[in-house]
Amino acid sequence: MEEVSIKELFFILAKRKKIILLITIVSILASGIVSFFILTPEYETFTTLMVGKPKDYGSSDSQLDYNDVLLNQKLVPTYGQLVKSRLVTDEVIKNLELDLTPKEFEEKVNVNLVNDTEIIKVEVVDEDPKLAVAISNETAEVFMKTVKEKMKVENVQVIDRAQEPEKPIKPRPKLNMAIAGVLGFMISIFIIFLIEYLDSTIKTPDDVEKYLDLPIIGTIPNVED
């Protein structure tokens, strides 16, 4: 395995710098075109729920309140699964008259359980910001109604209702272009070294001494005409 010095590496990069610039710029431009003109913007919003009885139902006993908190925290994972159940999703699709299959609906809705708390976030991503808000809030309402009807308790409250997002969460053109630039640069480096590895031609007197192990006794200049 032949060794290549750092000086030779820089020489190779400098010699092929046009390839590096070309591939890097093309990668950035392609990413920008795709991000700005091809990819459809997607918006995200969320409704925040808290598992727990309203204050007027609470006990004055601090120990009882603490036990209630522990119980509510244990209920959070169960409620998280209930939010994503077909019982809830089918009714939301019906109420909002959505042209979605249950699977497509599940891809838009994500239930996030905040660790060691009684908080449940119903997060929705959609191309239409208004529809994302409607799905998030309706899912919360249907879920609370389901808990009341099926579990015979009213211990879920809405803390924050979903609001219409102002900016899309993706695509992120600047980030995409930066990543594309880095990838383009790395690919160009790989291509350059691959070209150098496959190129076995002799171009300089140093190449003769290096690859053929022969001394140089003279050079013939290339004279035009």
mmCIF file of C-alpha atoms in Angstrom:
data_model
loop_
_atom_site.group_PDB
_atom_site.id
_atom_site.type_symbol
_atom_site.label_atom_id
_atom_site.label_comp_id
_atom_site.label_asym_id
_atom_site.label_seq_id
_atom_site.Cartn_x
_atom_site.Cartn_y
_atom_site.Cartn_z
ATOM 1 C CA MET A 1 0.000 0.000 0.000
ATOM 2 C CA GLU A 2 1.709 3.170 -1.124
ATOM 3 C CA GLU A 3 1.822 6.100 1.244
ATOM 4 C CA VAL A 4 0.677 9.569 0.229
ATOM 5 C CA SER A 5 2.062 12.572 2.051
ATOM 6 C CA ILE A 6 -0.053 15.463 3.263
ATOM 7 C CA LYS A 7 1.694 17.672 0.716
ATOM 8 C CA GLU A 8 0.618 15.344 -2.090
ATOM 9 C CA LEU A 9 -2.956 15.315 -0.776
ATOM 10 C CA PHE A 10 -3.138 19.102 -0.903
ATOM 11 C CA PHE A 11 -1.600 19.051 -4.361
ATOM 12 C CA ILE A 12 -4.250 16.612 -5.578
ATOM 13 C CA LEU A 13 -7.066 18.729 -4.091
ATOM 14 C CA ALA A 14 -5.669 21.927 -5.572
ATOM 15 C CA LYS A 15 -5.288 20.305 -8.976
ATOM 16 C CA ARG A 16 -8.928 19.141 -8.965
ATOM 17 C CA LYS A 17 -10.449 22.142 -7.162
ATOM 18 C CA LYS A 18 -12.811 22.873 -10.052
ATOM 19 C CA ILE A 19 -14.441 19.478 -9.587
ATOM 20 C CA ILE A 20 -14.858 20.176 -5.864
ATOM 21 C CA LEU A 21 -16.460 23.569 -6.490
ATOM 22 C CA LEU A 22 -18.702 22.251 -9.259
ATOM 23 C CA ILE A 23 -20.109 19.278 -7.327
ATOM 24 C CA THR A 24 -20.549 21.312 -4.117
ATOM 25 C CA ILE A 25 -22.368 24.164 -5.875
ATOM 26 C CA VAL A 26 -24.573 21.788 -7.879
ATOM 27 C CA SER A 27 -25.517 19.945 -4.668
ATOM 28 C CA ILE A 28 -26.471 23.189 -2.910
ATOM 29 C CA LEU A 29 -28.491 24.464 -5.878
ATOM 30 C CA ALA A 30 -30.296 21.149 -6.326
ATOM 31 C CA SER A 31 -31.201 21.061 -2.637
ATOM 32 C CA GLY A 32 -32.437 24.657 -2.779
ATOM 33 C CA ILE A 33 -34.615 23.987 -5.826
ATOM 34 C CA VAL A 34 -36.133 20.886 -4.239
ATOM 35 C CA SER A 35 -36.720 22.639 -0.895
ATOM 36 C CA PHE A 36 -38.249 25.835 -2.305
ATOM 37 C CA PHE A 37 -40.157 24.599 -5.350
ATOM 38 C CA ILE A 38 -40.849 20.849 -5.058
ATOM 39 C CA LEU A 39 -41.362 19.848 -1.427
ATOM 40 C CA THR A 40 -44.728 20.777 0.076
ATOM 41 C CA PRO A 41 -44.541 22.722 3.375
ATOM 42 C CA GLU A 42 -45.846 20.909 6.455
ATOM 43 C CA TYR A 43 -47.133 22.569 9.618
ATOM 44 C CA GLU A 44 -47.191 21.272 13.179
ATOM 45 C CA THR A 45 -49.410 22.179 16.105
ATOM 46 C CA PHE A 46 -50.384 20.508 19.379
ATOM 47 C CA THR A 47 -53.016 20.357 22.091
ATOM 48 C CA THR A 48 -51.838 19.850 25.673
ATOM 49 C CA LEU A 49 -53.863 17.703 28.070
ATOM 50 C CA MET A 50 -53.395 17.051 31.770
ATOM 51 C CA VAL A 51 -54.548 13.932 33.568
ATOM 52 C CA GLY A 52 -56.078 14.916 36.909
ATOM 53 C CA LYS A 53 -59.303 16.027 38.522
ATOM 54 C CA PRO A 54 -60.259 19.702 38.487
ATOM 55 C CA LYS A 55 -59.270 21.645 41.595
ATOM 56 C CA ASP A 56 -62.728 21.709 43.110
ATOM 57 C CA TYR A 57 -62.672 17.911 43.173
ATOM 58 C CA GLY A 58 -59.360 17.776 45.050
ATOM 59 C CA SER A 59 -58.884 16.775 48.634
ATOM 60 C CA SER A 60 -57.431 19.025 51.298
ATOM 61 C CA ASP A 61 -55.231 16.141 52.484
ATOM 62 C CA SER A 62 -51.748 16.638 50.978
ATOM 63 C CA GLN A 63 -50.989 12.894 51.219
ATOM 64 C CA LEU A 64 -54.116 12.101 49.253
ATOM 65 C CA ASP A 65 -53.225 14.712 46.672
ATOM 66 C CA TYR A 66 -49.770 13.161 46.279
ATOM 67 C CA ASN A 67 -51.316 9.718 45.838
ATOM 68 C CA ASP A 68 -53.644 11.137 43.240
ATOM 69 C CA VAL A 69 -50.661 12.534 41.356
ATOM 70 C CA LEU A 70 -48.937 9.144 41.374
ATOM 71 C CA LEU A 71 -52.130 7.459 40.175
ATOM 72 C CA ASN A 72 -52.568 9.990 37.390
ATOM 73 C CA GLN A 73 -48.982 9.498 36.238
ATOM 74 C CA LYS A 74 -49.606 5.763 36.030
ATOM 75 C CA LEU A 75 -52.713 6.422 33.939
ATOM 76 C CA VAL A 76 -50.849 8.600 31.414
ATOM 77 C CA PRO A 77 -49.397 5.681 29.326
ATOM 78 C CA THR A 78 -52.834 4.036 29.210
ATOM 79 C CA TYR A 79 -54.462 7.257 28.123
ATOM 80 C CA GLY A 80 -51.720 7.738 25.543
ATOM 81 C CA GLN A 81 -52.686 4.440 23.924
ATOM 82 C CA LEU A 82 -56.364 5.366 24.128
ATOM 83 C CA VAL A 83 -55.750 8.600 22.194
ATOM 84 C CA LYS A 84 -54.303 6.547 19.316
ATOM 85 C CA SER A 85 -57.029 3.889 19.439
ATOM 86 C CA ARG A 86 -59.378 3.244 16.515
ATOM 87 C CA LEU A 87 -62.259 4.201 18.793
ATOM 88 C CA VAL A 88 -60.971 7.781 18.923
ATOM 89 C CA THR A 89 -59.443 8.112 15.451
ATOM 90 C CA ASP A 90 -62.515 6.784 13.648
ATOM 91 C CA GLU A 91 -64.770 9.295 15.387
ATOM 92 C CA VAL A 92 -62.408 12.203 14.655
ATOM 93 C CA ILE A 93 -62.310 11.236 10.973
ATOM 94 C CA LYS A 94 -66.097 11.045 10.949
ATOM 95 C CA ASN A 95 -66.667 14.317 12.812
ATOM 96 C CA LEU A 96 -64.294 16.320 10.589
ATOM 97 C CA GLU A 97 -65.346 14.439 7.420
ATOM 98 C CA LEU A 98 -61.722 13.706 6.593
ATOM 99 C CA ASP A 99 -60.812 11.825 3.437
ATOM 100 C CA LEU A 100 -58.234 9.765 5.294
ATOM 101 C CA THR A 101 -57.735 6.127 6.142
ATOM 102 C CA PRO A 102 -56.993 5.259 9.787
ATOM 103 C CA LYS A 103 -53.371 4.565 8.823
ATOM 104 C CA GLU A 104 -53.007 7.953 7.107
ATOM 105 C CA PHE A 105 -54.554 9.613 10.157
ATOM 106 C CA GLU A 106 -52.080 7.883 12.499
ATOM 107 C CA GLU A 107 -49.181 9.175 10.389
ATOM 108 C CA LYS A 108 -50.367 12.744 10.965
ATOM 109 C CA VAL A 109 -51.025 12.432 14.708
ATOM 110 C CA ASN A 110 -48.386 11.770 17.338
ATOM 111 C CA VAL A 111 -49.057 11.388 21.062
ATOM 112 C CA ASN A 112 -46.174 12.618 23.213
ATOM 113 C CA LEU A 113 -46.104 11.673 26.905
ATOM 114 C CA VAL A 114 -43.993 14.068 28.967
ATOM 115 C CA ASN A 115 -41.840 11.941 31.273
ATOM 116 C CA ASP A 116 -42.721 11.879 34.989
ATOM 117 C CA THR A 117 -45.642 14.249 34.513
ATOM 118 C CA GLU A 118 -49.384 14.084 33.979
ATOM 119 C CA ILE A 119 -49.059 15.863 30.619
ATOM 120 C CA ILE A 120 -50.114 14.446 27.248
ATOM 121 C CA LYS A 121 -49.430 16.310 24.007
ATOM 122 C CA VAL A 122 -51.464 15.561 20.898
ATOM 123 C CA GLU A 123 -49.191 16.698 18.053
ATOM 124 C CA VAL A 124 -50.464 16.958 14.480
ATOM 125 C CA VAL A 125 -48.531 17.564 11.251
ATOM 126 C CA ASP A 126 -50.371 18.478 8.060
ATOM 127 C CA GLU A 127 -49.888 20.460 4.865
ATOM 128 C CA ASP A 128 -52.894 22.630 5.837
ATOM 129 C CA PRO A 129 -52.255 24.548 9.091
ATOM 130 C CA LYS A 130 -55.975 25.089 9.733
ATOM 131 C CA LEU A 131 -56.694 21.387 9.305
ATOM 132 C CA ALA A 132 -53.834 20.518 11.668
ATOM 133 C CA VAL A 133 -55.439 22.720 14.352
ATOM 134 C CA ALA A 134 -58.863 21.163 13.780
ATOM 135 C CA ILE A 135 -57.524 17.594 13.996
ATOM 136 C CA SER A 136 -55.530 18.307 17.161
ATOM 137 C CA ASN A 137 -58.386 19.964 19.038
ATOM 138 C CA GLU A 138 -61.004 17.468 17.866
ATOM 139 C CA THR A 139 -58.804 14.527 18.870
ATOM 140 C CA ALA A 140 -58.508 15.986 22.350
ATOM 141 C CA GLU A 141 -62.273 16.503 22.626
ATOM 142 C CA VAL A 142 -63.136 13.014 21.399
ATOM 143 C CA PHE A 143 -60.518 11.499 23.700
ATOM 144 C CA MET A 144 -61.942 13.257 26.773
ATOM 145 C CA LYS A 145 -65.442 12.160 25.832
ATOM 146 C CA THR A 146 -64.245 8.572 25.398
ATOM 147 C CA VAL A 147 -62.583 8.573 28.833
ATOM 148 C CA LYS A 148 -65.795 9.857 30.397
ATOM 149 C CA GLU A 149 -68.002 7.287 28.643
ATOM 150 C CA LYS A 150 -65.771 4.210 28.842
ATOM 151 C CA MET A 151 -63.922 4.734 32.125
ATOM 152 C CA LYS A 152 -66.688 6.667 33.928
ATOM 153 C CA VAL A 153 -64.274 9.366 35.145
ATOM 154 C CA GLU A 154 -63.661 13.011 34.323
ATOM 155 C CA ASN A 155 -59.980 13.427 35.027
ATOM 156 C CA VAL A 156 -58.639 14.867 31.777
ATOM 157 C CA GLN A 157 -58.437 18.607 31.117
ATOM 158 C CA VAL A 158 -57.255 20.713 28.187
ATOM 159 C CA ILE A 159 -54.395 22.998 29.223
ATOM 160 C CA ASP A 160 -53.553 24.523 25.846
ATOM 161 C CA ARG A 161 -55.646 24.297 22.728
ATOM 162 C CA ALA A 162 -53.931 24.010 19.377
ATOM 163 C CA GLN A 163 -53.092 27.265 17.606
ATOM 164 C CA GLU A 164 -52.520 27.840 13.925
ATOM 165 C CA PRO A 165 -48.754 27.704 13.230
ATOM 166 C CA GLU A 166 -47.213 30.622 11.353
ATOM 167 C CA LYS A 167 -44.211 28.837 9.861
ATOM 168 C CA PRO A 168 -43.806 25.316 8.479
ATOM 169 C CA ILE A 169 -41.560 22.854 10.299
ATOM 170 C CA LYS A 170 -40.319 21.429 7.000
ATOM 171 C CA PRO A 171 -38.814 21.675 4.554
ATOM 172 C CA ARG A 172 -36.002 23.741 6.090
ATOM 173 C CA PRO A 173 -34.223 25.129 3.019
ATOM 174 C CA LYS A 174 -31.179 26.604 4.766
ATOM 175 C CA LEU A 175 -30.490 23.440 6.734
ATOM 176 C CA ASN A 176 -31.091 21.248 3.687
ATOM 177 C CA MET A 177 -28.735 23.356 1.570
ATOM 178 C CA ALA A 178 -26.044 23.287 4.259
ATOM 179 C CA ILE A 179 -26.270 19.509 4.531
ATOM 180 C CA ALA A 180 -26.255 19.175 0.742
ATOM 181 C CA GLY A 181 -23.150 21.377 0.551
ATOM 182 C CA VAL A 182 -21.284 19.210 3.063
ATOM 183 C CA LEU A 183 -22.361 16.002 1.334
ATOM 184 C CA GLY A 184 -21.437 17.435 -2.068
ATOM 185 C CA PHE A 185 -17.995 18.396 -0.777
ATOM 186 C CA MET A 186 -17.416 14.925 0.680
ATOM 187 C CA ILE A 187 -18.604 13.223 -2.510
ATOM 188 C CA SER A 188 -16.323 15.418 -4.620
ATOM 189 C CA ILE A 189 -13.326 14.491 -2.434
ATOM 190 C CA PHE A 190 -14.166 10.803 -2.846
ATOM 191 C CA ILE A 191 -14.479 11.181 -6.622
ATOM 192 C CA ILE A 192 -11.165 13.035 -6.847
ATOM 193 C CA PHE A 193 -9.237 10.400 -4.929
ATOM 194 C CA LEU A 194 -10.950 7.654 -6.924
ATOM 195 C CA ILE A 195 -9.846 9.339 -10.163
ATOM 196 C CA GLU A 196 -6.302 9.648 -8.840
ATOM 197 C CA TYR A 197 -6.281 6.019 -7.756
ATOM 198 C CA LEU A 198 -7.443 4.793 -11.163
ATOM 199 C CA ASP A 199 -5.121 7.131 -13.081
ATOM 200 C CA SER A 200 -1.884 5.209 -13.766
ATOM 201 C CA THR A 201 -0.416 7.577 -16.353
ATOM 202 C CA ILE A 202 2.998 9.222 -15.946
ATOM 203 C CA LYS A 203 2.781 13.005 -16.027
ATOM 204 C CA THR A 204 5.911 14.376 -14.331
ATOM 205 C CA PRO A 205 9.573 13.422 -13.873
ATOM 206 C CA ASP A 206 8.784 12.727 -10.234
ATOM 207 C CA ASP A 207 6.215 10.131 -11.349
ATOM 208 C CA VAL A 208 8.940 8.278 -13.278
ATOM 209 C CA GLU A 209 11.176 8.050 -10.235
ATOM 210 C CA LYS A 210 8.275 7.210 -7.936
ATOM 211 C CA TYR A 211 6.448 4.557 -9.960
ATOM 212 C CA LEU A 212 9.187 3.144 -12.235
ATOM 213 C CA ASP A 213 12.131 3.504 -9.859
ATOM 214 C CA LEU A 214 14.277 4.886 -12.683
ATOM 215 C CA PRO A 215 16.629 7.900 -12.647
ATOM 216 C CA ILE A 216 15.903 10.963 -14.792
ATOM 217 C CA ILE A 217 18.703 11.882 -17.193
ATOM 218 C CA GLY A 218 16.857 14.606 -19.056
ATOM 219 C CA THR A 219 13.536 16.030 -20.244
ATOM 220 C CA ILE A 220 12.301 16.988 -23.707
ATOM 221 C CA PRO A 221 10.253 20.209 -23.691
ATOM 222 C CA ASN A 222 7.020 20.442 -25.637
ATOM 223 C CA VAL A 223 7.579 23.188 -28.206
ATOM 224 C CA GLU A 224 4.701 24.357 -30.356
ATOM 225 C CA ASP A 225 5.175 24.665 -34.141
#
